[in-house]
Tab-separated table of C-alpha atoms in Angstrom:
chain	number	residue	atom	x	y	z
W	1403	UNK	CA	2.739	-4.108	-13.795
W	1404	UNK	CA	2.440	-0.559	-13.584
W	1405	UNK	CA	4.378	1.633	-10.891
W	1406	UNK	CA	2.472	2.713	-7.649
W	1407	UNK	CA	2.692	6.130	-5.828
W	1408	UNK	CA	4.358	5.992	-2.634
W	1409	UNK	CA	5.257	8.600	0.362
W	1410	UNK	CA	4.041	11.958	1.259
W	1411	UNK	CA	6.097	15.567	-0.240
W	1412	UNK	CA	5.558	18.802	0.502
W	1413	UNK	CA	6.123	20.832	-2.773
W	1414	UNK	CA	5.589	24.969	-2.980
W	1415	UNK	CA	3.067	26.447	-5.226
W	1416	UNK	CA	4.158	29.913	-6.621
W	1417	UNK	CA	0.875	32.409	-7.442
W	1418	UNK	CA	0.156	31.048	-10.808
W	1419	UNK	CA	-0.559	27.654	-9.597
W	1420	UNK	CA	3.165	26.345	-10.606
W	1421	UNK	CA	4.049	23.132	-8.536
W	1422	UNK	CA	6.795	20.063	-9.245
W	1423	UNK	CA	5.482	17.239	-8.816
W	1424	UNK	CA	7.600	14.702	-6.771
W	1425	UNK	CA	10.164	12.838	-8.666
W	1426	UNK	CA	9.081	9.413	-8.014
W	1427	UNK	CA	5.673	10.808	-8.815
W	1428	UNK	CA	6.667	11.598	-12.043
W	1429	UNK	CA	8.693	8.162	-12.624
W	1430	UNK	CA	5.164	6.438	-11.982
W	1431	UNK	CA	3.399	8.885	-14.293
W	1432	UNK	CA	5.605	8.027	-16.958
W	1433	UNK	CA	5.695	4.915	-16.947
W	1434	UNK	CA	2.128	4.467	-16.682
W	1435	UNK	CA	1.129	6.345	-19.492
W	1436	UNK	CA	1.413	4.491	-23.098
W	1437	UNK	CA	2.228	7.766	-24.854
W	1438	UNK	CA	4.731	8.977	-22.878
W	1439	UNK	CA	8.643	8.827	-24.575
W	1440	UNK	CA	11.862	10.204	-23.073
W	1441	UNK	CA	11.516	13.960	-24.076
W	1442	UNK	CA	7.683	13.815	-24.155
W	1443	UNK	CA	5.454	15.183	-20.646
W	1444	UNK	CA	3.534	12.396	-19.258
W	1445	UNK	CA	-0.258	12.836	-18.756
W	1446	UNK	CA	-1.909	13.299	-15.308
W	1447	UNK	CA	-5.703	13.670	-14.380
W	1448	UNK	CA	-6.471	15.404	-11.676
W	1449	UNK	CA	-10.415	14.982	-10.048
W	1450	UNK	CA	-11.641	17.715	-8.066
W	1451	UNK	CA	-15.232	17.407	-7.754
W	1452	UNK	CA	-15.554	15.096	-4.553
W	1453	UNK	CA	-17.370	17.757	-2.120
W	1454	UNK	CA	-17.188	15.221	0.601
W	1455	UNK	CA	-13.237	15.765	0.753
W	1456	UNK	CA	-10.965	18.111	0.686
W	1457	UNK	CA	-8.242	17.285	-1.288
W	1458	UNK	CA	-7.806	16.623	-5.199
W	1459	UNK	CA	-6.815	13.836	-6.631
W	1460	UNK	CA	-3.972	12.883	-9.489
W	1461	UNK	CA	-4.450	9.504	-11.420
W	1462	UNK	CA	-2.220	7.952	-14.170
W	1463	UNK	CA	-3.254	7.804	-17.985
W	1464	UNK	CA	-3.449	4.043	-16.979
W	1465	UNK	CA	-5.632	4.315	-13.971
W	1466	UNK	CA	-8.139	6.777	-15.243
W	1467	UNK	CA	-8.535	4.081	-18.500
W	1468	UNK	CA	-9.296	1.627	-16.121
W	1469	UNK	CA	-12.196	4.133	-14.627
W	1470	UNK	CA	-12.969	5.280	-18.024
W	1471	UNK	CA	-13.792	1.234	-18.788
W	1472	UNK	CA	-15.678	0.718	-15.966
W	1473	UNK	CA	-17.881	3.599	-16.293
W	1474	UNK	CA	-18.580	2.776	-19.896
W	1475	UNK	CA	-19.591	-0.455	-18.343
W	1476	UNK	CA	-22.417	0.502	-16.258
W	1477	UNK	CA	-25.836	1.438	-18.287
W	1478	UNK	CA	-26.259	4.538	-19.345
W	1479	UNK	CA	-28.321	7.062	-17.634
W	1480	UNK	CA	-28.170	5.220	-14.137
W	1481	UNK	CA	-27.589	7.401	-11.130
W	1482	UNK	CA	-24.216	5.182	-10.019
W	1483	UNK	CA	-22.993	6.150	-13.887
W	1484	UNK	CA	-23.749	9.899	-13.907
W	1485	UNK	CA	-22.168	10.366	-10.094
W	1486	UNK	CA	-19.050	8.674	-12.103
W	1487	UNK	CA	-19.212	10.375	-15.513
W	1488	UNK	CA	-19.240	13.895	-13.276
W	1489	UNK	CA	-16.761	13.154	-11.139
W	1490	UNK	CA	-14.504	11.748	-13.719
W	1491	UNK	CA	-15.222	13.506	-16.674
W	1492	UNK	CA	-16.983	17.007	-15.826
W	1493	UNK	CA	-15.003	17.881	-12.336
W	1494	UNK	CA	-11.744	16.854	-13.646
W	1495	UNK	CA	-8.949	18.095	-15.535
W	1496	UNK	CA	-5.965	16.654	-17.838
W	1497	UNK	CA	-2.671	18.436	-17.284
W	1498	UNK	CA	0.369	17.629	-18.949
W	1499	UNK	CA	4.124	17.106	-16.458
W	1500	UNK	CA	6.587	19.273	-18.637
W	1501	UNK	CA	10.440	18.642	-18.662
W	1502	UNK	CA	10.922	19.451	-15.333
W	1503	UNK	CA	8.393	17.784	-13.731
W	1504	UNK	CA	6.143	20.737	-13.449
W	1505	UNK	CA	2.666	21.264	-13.766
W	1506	UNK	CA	0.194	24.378	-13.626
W	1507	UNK	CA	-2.772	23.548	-11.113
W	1508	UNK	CA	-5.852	24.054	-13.019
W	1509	UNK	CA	-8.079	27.255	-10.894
W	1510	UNK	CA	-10.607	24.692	-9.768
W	1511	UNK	CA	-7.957	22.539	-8.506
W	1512	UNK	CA	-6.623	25.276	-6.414
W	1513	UNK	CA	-10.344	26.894	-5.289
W	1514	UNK	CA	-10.710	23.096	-4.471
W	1515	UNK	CA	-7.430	22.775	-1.844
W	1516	UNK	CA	-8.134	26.754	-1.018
W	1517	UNK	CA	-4.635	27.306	-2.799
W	1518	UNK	CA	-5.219	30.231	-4.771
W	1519	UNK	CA	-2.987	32.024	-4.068
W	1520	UNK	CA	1.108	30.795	-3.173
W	1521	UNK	CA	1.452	28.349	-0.787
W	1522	UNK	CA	2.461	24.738	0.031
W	1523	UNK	CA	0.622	21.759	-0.928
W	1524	UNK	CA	1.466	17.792	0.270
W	1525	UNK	CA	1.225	14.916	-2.162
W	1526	UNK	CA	0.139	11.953	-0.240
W	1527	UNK	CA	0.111	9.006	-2.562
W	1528	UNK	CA	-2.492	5.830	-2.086
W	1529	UNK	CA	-1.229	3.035	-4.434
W	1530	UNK	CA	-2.616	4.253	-7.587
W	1531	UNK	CA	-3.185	7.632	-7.360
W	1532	UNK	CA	-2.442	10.186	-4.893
W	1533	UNK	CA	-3.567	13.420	-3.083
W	1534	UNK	CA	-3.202	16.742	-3.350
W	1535	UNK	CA	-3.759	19.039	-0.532
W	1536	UNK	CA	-3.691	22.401	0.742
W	1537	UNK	CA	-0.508	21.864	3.387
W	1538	UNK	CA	-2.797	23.813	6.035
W	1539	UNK	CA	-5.848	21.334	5.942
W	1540	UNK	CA	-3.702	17.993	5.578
W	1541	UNK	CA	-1.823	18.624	9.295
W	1542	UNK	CA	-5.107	19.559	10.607
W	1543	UNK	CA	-6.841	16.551	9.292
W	1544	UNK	CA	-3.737	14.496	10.038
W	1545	UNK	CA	-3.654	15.205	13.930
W	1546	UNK	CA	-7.488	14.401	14.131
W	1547	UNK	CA	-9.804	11.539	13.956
W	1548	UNK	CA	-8.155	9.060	11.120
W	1549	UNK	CA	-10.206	6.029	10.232
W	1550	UNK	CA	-7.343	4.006	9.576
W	1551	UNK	CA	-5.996	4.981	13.024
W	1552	UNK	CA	-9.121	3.001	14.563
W	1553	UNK	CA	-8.791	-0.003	12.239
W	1554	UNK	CA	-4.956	-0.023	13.216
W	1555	UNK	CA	-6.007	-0.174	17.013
W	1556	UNK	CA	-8.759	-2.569	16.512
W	1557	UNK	CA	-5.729	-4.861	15.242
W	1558	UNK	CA	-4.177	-5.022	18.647
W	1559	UNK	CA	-0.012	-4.542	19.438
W	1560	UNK	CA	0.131	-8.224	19.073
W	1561	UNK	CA	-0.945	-8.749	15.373
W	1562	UNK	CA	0.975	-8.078	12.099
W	1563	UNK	CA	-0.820	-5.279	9.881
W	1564	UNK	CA	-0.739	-7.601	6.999
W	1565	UNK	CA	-3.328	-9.242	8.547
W	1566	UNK	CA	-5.948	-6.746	7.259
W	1567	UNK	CA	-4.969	-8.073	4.054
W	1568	UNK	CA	-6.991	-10.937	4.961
W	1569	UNK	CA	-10.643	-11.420	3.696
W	1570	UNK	CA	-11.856	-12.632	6.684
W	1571	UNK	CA	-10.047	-10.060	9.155
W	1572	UNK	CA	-12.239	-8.805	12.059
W	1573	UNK	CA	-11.072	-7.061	15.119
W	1574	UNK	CA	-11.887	-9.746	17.734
């Protein structure tokens, strides 16, 4: 079973686009990439092209496979496969963790987040895979309107979150 990303950092970014990527980041990163050996830099993808959002996003040698299969799966030439194969494979970028658990944000990344020059950014992991955002636009985002925010009221004091986990979970 391969390791998920958990928690939220807030790592600097010097004026070439140098970040560290959080340690336990880097653990899951490792261990979910089948080429990766003690002294070797683990893989990461990072996916930039979304327009709709604001952020970029990192995924595991193992996760993007699993994208990489399902895309392959669809026919070829279908709208639902192209809107995958250029998000996945045109708007993205491979970038290698080195030693220290450091990694140079590609310049779309950082025209993406608005980090282009130094700065912070906040990792904000989501099971398997994780955010990368501008520091600035994830604390104004974060104090606003948050979907999950509604959902979580919907539930009611009274109910266990778990709950959601349910198929049949409604908010009455």
């Amino acid at each position: 079973m391969k390791r998920k990303f958990r928690g939220e950092y807030t790592q600097k970014v010097d004026g070439k686009g140098r970040v560290s990527i959080p340690a336990k980041f880097c653990r899951a990163l490792e261990s979910s990439d089948p080429d990766w050996s003690e002294g070797k830099p683990a893989t990461l993808f990072l996916v930039f092209g979304d327009k709709r959002r604001a952020f970029a996003e990192g995924y595991s040698a193992e996760s993007m496979a699993e994208i990489e299969a399902g895309i392959s799966a669809l026919p070829r030439g279908t709208p639902r496969r192209l809107a995958l194969e250029k998000a996945f494979f045109r708007q993205s970028d491979e970038v290698l963790v080195d030693g220290t658990g450091r990694i140079v944000l590609p310049r779309p990344v950082r025209e993406k987040i608005g980090l282009l020059d130094e700065g912070e950014a906040v990792f904000c992991a989501t099971g398997d895979r994780f955010q990368i955002w501008n520091a600035r636009d994830f604390h104004a985002q974060d104090s606003g309107d948050d979907p999950a925010d509604a959902v979580l009221d919907a539930l009611g004091d009274d109910r266990d979150i778990t709950e959601l986990l349910n198929d049949g979970w409604n908010a009455s």
